[in-house]
CSV table of C-alpha atoms in Angstrom, one decimal:
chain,number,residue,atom,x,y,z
A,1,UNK,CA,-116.0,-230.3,27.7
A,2,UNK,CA,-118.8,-233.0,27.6
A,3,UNK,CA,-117.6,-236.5,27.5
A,4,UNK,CA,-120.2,-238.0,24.9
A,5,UNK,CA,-119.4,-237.3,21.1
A,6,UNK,CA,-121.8,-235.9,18.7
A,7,UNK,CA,-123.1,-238.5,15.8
A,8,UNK,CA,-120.7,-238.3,12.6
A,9,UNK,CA,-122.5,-237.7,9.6
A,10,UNK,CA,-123.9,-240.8,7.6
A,11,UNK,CA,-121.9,-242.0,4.8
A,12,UNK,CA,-122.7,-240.5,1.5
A,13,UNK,CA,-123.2,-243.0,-1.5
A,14,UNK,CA,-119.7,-243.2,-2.6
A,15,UNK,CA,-118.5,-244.0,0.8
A,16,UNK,CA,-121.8,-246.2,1.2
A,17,UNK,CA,-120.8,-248.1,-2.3
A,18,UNK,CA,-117.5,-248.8,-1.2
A,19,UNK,CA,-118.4,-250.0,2.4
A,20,UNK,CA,-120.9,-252.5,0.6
A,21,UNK,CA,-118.4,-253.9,-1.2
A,22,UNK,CA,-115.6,-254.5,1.2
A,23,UNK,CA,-118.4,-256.3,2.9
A,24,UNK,CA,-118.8,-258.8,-0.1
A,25,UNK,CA,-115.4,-258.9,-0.5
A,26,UNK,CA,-115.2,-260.5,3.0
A,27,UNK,CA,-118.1,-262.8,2.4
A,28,UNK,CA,-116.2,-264.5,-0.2
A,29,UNK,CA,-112.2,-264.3,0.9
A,30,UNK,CA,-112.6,-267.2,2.7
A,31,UNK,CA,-113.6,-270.0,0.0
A,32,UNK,CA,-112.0,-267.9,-2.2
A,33,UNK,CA,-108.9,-268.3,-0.4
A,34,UNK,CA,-109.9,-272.3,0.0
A,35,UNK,CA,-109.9,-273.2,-3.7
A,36,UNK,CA,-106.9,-271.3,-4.3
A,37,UNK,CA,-104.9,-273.3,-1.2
A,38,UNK,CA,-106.9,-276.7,-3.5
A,39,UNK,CA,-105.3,-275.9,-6.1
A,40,UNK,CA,-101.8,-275.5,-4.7
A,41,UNK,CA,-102.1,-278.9,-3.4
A,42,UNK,CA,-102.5,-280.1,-7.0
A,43,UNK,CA,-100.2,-278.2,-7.9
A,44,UNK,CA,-97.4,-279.9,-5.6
A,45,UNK,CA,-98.4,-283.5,-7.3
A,46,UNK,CA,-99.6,-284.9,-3.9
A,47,UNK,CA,-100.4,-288.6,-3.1
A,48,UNK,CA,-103.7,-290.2,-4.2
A,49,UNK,CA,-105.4,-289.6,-0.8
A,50,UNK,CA,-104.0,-285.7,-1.0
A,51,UNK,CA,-105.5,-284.8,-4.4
A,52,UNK,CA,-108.8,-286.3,-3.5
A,53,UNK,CA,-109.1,-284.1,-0.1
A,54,UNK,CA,-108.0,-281.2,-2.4
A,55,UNK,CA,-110.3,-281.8,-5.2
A,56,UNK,CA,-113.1,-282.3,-2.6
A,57,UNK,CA,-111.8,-278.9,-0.9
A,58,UNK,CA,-112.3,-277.2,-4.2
A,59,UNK,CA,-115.8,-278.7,-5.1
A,60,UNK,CA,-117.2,-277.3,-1.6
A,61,UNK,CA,-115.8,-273.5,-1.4
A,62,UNK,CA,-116.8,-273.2,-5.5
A,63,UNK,CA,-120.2,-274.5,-4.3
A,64,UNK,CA,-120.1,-272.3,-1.3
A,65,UNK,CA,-118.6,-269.2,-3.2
A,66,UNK,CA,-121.0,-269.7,-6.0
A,67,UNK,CA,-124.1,-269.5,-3.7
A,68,UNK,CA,-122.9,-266.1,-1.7
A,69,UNK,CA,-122.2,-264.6,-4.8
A,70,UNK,CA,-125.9,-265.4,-5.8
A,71,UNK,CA,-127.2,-264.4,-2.6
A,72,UNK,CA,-125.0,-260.9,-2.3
A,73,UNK,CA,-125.9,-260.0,-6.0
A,74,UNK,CA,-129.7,-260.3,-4.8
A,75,UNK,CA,-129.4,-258.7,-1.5
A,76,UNK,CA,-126.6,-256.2,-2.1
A,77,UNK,CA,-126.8,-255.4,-5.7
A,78,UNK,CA,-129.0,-253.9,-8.6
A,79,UNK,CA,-131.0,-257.1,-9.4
A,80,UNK,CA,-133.1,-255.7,-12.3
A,81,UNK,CA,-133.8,-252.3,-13.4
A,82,UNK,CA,-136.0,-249.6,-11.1
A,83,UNK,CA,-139.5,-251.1,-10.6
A,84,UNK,CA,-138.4,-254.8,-10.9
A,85,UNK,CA,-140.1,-257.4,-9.1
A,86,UNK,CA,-138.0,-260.9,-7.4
A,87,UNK,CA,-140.0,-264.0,-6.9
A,88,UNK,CA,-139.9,-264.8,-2.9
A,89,UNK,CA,-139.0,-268.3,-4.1
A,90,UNK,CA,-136.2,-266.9,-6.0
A,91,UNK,CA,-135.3,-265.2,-2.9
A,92,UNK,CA,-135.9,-268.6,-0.5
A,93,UNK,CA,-133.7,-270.7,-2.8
A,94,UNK,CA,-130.7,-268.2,-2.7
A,95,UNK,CA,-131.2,-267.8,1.6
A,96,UNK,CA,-131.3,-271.5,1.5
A,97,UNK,CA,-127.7,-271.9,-0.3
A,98,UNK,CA,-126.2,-269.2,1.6
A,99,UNK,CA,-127.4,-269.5,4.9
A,100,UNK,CA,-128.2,-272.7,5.8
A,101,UNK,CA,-125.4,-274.9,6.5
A,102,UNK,CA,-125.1,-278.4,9.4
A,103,UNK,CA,-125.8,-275.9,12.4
A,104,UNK,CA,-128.7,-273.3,10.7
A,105,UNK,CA,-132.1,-274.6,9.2
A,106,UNK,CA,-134.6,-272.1,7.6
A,107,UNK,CA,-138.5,-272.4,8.2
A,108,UNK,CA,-139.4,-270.1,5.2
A,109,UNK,CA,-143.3,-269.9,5.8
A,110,UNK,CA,-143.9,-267.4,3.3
A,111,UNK,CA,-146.5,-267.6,0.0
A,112,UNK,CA,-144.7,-267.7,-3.7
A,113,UNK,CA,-145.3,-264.3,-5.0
A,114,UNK,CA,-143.3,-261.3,-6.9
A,115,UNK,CA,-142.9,-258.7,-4.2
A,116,UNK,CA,-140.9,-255.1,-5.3
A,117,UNK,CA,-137.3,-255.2,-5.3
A,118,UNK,CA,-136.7,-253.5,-2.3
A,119,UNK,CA,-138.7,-255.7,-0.3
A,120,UNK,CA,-137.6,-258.7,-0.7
A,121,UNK,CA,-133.5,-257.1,-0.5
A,122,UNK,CA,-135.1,-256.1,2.9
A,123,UNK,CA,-135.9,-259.3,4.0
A,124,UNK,CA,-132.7,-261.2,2.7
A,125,UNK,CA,-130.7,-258.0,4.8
A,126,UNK,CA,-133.2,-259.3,7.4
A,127,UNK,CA,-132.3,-262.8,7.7
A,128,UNK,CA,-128.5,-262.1,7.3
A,129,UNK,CA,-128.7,-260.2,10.9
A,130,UNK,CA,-131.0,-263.2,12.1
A,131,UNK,CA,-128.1,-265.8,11.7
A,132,UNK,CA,-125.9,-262.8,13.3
A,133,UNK,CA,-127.7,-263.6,16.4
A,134,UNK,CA,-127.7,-267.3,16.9
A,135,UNK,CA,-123.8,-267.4,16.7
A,136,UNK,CA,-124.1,-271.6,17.3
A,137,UNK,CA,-126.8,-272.1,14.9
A,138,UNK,CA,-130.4,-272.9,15.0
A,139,UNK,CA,-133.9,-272.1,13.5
A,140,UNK,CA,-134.4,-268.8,11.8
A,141,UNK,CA,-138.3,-268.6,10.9
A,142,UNK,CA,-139.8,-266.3,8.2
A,143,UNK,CA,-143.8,-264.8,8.4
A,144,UNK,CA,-145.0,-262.6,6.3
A,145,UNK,CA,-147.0,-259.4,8.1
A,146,UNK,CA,-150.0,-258.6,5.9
A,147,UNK,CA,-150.6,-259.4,2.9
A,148,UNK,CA,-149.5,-258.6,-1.4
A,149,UNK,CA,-147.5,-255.8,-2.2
A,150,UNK,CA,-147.6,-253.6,1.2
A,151,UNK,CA,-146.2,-257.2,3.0
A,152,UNK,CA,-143.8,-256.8,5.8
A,153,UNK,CA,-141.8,-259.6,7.4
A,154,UNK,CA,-141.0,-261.1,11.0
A,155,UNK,CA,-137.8,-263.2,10.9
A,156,UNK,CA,-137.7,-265.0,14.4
A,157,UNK,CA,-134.3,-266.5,15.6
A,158,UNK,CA,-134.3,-269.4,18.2
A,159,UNK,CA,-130.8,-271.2,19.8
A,160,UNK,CA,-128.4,-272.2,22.3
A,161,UNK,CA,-127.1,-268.3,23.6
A,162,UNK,CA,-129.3,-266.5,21.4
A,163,UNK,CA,-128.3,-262.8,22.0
A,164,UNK,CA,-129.1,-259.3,20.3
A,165,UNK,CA,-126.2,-256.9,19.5
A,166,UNK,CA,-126.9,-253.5,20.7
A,167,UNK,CA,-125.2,-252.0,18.2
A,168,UNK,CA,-127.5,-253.6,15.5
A,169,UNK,CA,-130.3,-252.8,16.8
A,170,UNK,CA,-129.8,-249.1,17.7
A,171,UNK,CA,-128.4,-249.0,13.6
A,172,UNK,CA,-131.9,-250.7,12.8
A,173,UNK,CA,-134.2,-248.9,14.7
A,174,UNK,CA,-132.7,-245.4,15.4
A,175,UNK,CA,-131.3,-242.3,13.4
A,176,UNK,CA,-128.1,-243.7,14.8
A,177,UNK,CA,-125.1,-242.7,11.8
A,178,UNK,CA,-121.9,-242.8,13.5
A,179,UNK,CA,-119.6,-246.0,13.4
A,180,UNK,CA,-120.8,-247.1,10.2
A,181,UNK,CA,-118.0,-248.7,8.9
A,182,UNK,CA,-117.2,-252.4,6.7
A,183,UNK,CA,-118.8,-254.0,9.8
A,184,UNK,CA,-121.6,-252.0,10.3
A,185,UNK,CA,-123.2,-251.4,6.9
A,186,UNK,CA,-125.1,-254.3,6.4
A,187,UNK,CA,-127.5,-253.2,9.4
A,188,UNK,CA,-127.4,-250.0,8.7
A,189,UNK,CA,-128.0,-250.6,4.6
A,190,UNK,CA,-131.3,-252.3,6.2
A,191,UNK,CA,-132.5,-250.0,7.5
A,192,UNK,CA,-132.2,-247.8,4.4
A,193,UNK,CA,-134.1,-250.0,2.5
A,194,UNK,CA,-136.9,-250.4,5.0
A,195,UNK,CA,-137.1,-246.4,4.7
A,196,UNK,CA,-137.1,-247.0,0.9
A,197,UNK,CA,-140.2,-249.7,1.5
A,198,UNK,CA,-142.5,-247.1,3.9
A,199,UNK,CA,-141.5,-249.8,6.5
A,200,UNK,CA,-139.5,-249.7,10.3
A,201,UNK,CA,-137.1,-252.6,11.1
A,202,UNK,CA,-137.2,-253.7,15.2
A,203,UNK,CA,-135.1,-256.2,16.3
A,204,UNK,CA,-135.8,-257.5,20.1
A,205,UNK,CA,-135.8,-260.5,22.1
A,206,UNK,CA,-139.1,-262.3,22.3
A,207,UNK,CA,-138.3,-265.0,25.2
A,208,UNK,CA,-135.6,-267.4,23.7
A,209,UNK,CA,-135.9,-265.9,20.5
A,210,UNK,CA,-134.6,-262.9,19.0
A,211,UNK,CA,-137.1,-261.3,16.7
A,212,UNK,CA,-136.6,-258.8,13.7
A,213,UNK,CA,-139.7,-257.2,12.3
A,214,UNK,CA,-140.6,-254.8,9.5
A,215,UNK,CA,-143.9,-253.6,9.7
């Protein structure tokens, strides 16, 4: 009997729905989860000094949850009917807020334009597996790759211990299916919508940087 496994089938869209959605889910548990311990605090009637570092508590994880809900809805989610086209600024703002924190900085070098849908989901699915590769932070820098409508992206990250996960870039890249699971999807739901665009997501190091392109 061999000792490699056959690829298990993709996930169909009800699995693929519900894989998406744990994934938000654990985007947002944690300042979720912050406001609610906030508002416990209050609830205890704490000193001066307590309230204040639990008001300020709840004002950041709102802000926080706020701006991944934003982001997800955009990157994950319907975002206008079939045919709808996102400003890329639209798009910037919402990567800025979600993304870039005291460790992560965004160099979005890209023109203010509507692209499809699709496309600019791609590139926010893009940048999400950028920051997944600078684990302590850095520069994550967006081109475009051509021009108008048919534009594709390069989304460059540079940091201290920059590194590529295999497994993310064999889902990208390859007919890969198997081990798609709540961790797993996001690459993998890239990749579908690069297929939806016409386009082919490659992510590789490029000296200290690691580089994901759709062309």
């Amino acid at each position: 009997m061999s000792g490699t496994s056959s690829p298990g089938p993709a996930p169909d869209a009800l699995e693929l729905a519900a894989l998406l959605c744990s994934r938000v889910c654990h985007d947002l548990i944690s300042p979720v989860g912050a406001i609610v311990n906030g508002l416990e605090v209050l609830d205890d009637d704490p000193k001066p000094e307590d309230r204040e570092f639990a008001l300020d508590l709840i004002r950041k994880s709102a802000k926080t949850a706020s701006a991944r809900l934003q982001f997800c809805r955009l990157a994950f989610g319907a975002a206008g009917s079939a045919g709808a086209q996102i400003d890329l600024g639209d798009a910037q703002n919402m990567a800025r807020g979600h993304l870039e924190d005291s460790k992560t900085t965004i160099a979005w070098n890209l023109p203010r334009l509507l692209l499809p849908k699709n496309r600019v989901k791609l590139l926010l699915n893009m940048l999400v597996i950028a920051q997944q590769t600078i684990p302590r932070g850095g520069v994550i820098t967006v081109d475009s790759i051509g021009e108008g409508e048919a534009m594709g992206f390069r989304v460059a990250a540079s940091g201290l211990n920059a590194r590529m996960p295999q497994n993310i870039a064999d889902l990208l890249s390859s007919g890969q299916t198997s081990g798609v699971d709540a961790h797993a999807v996001q690459p993998y739901y890239t990749r579908l919508l690069a297929e939806a665009c016409g386009l082919k997501v490659v992510l590789a190091p490029e000296g200290d940087s690691i580089v994901a392109t759709a062309s």
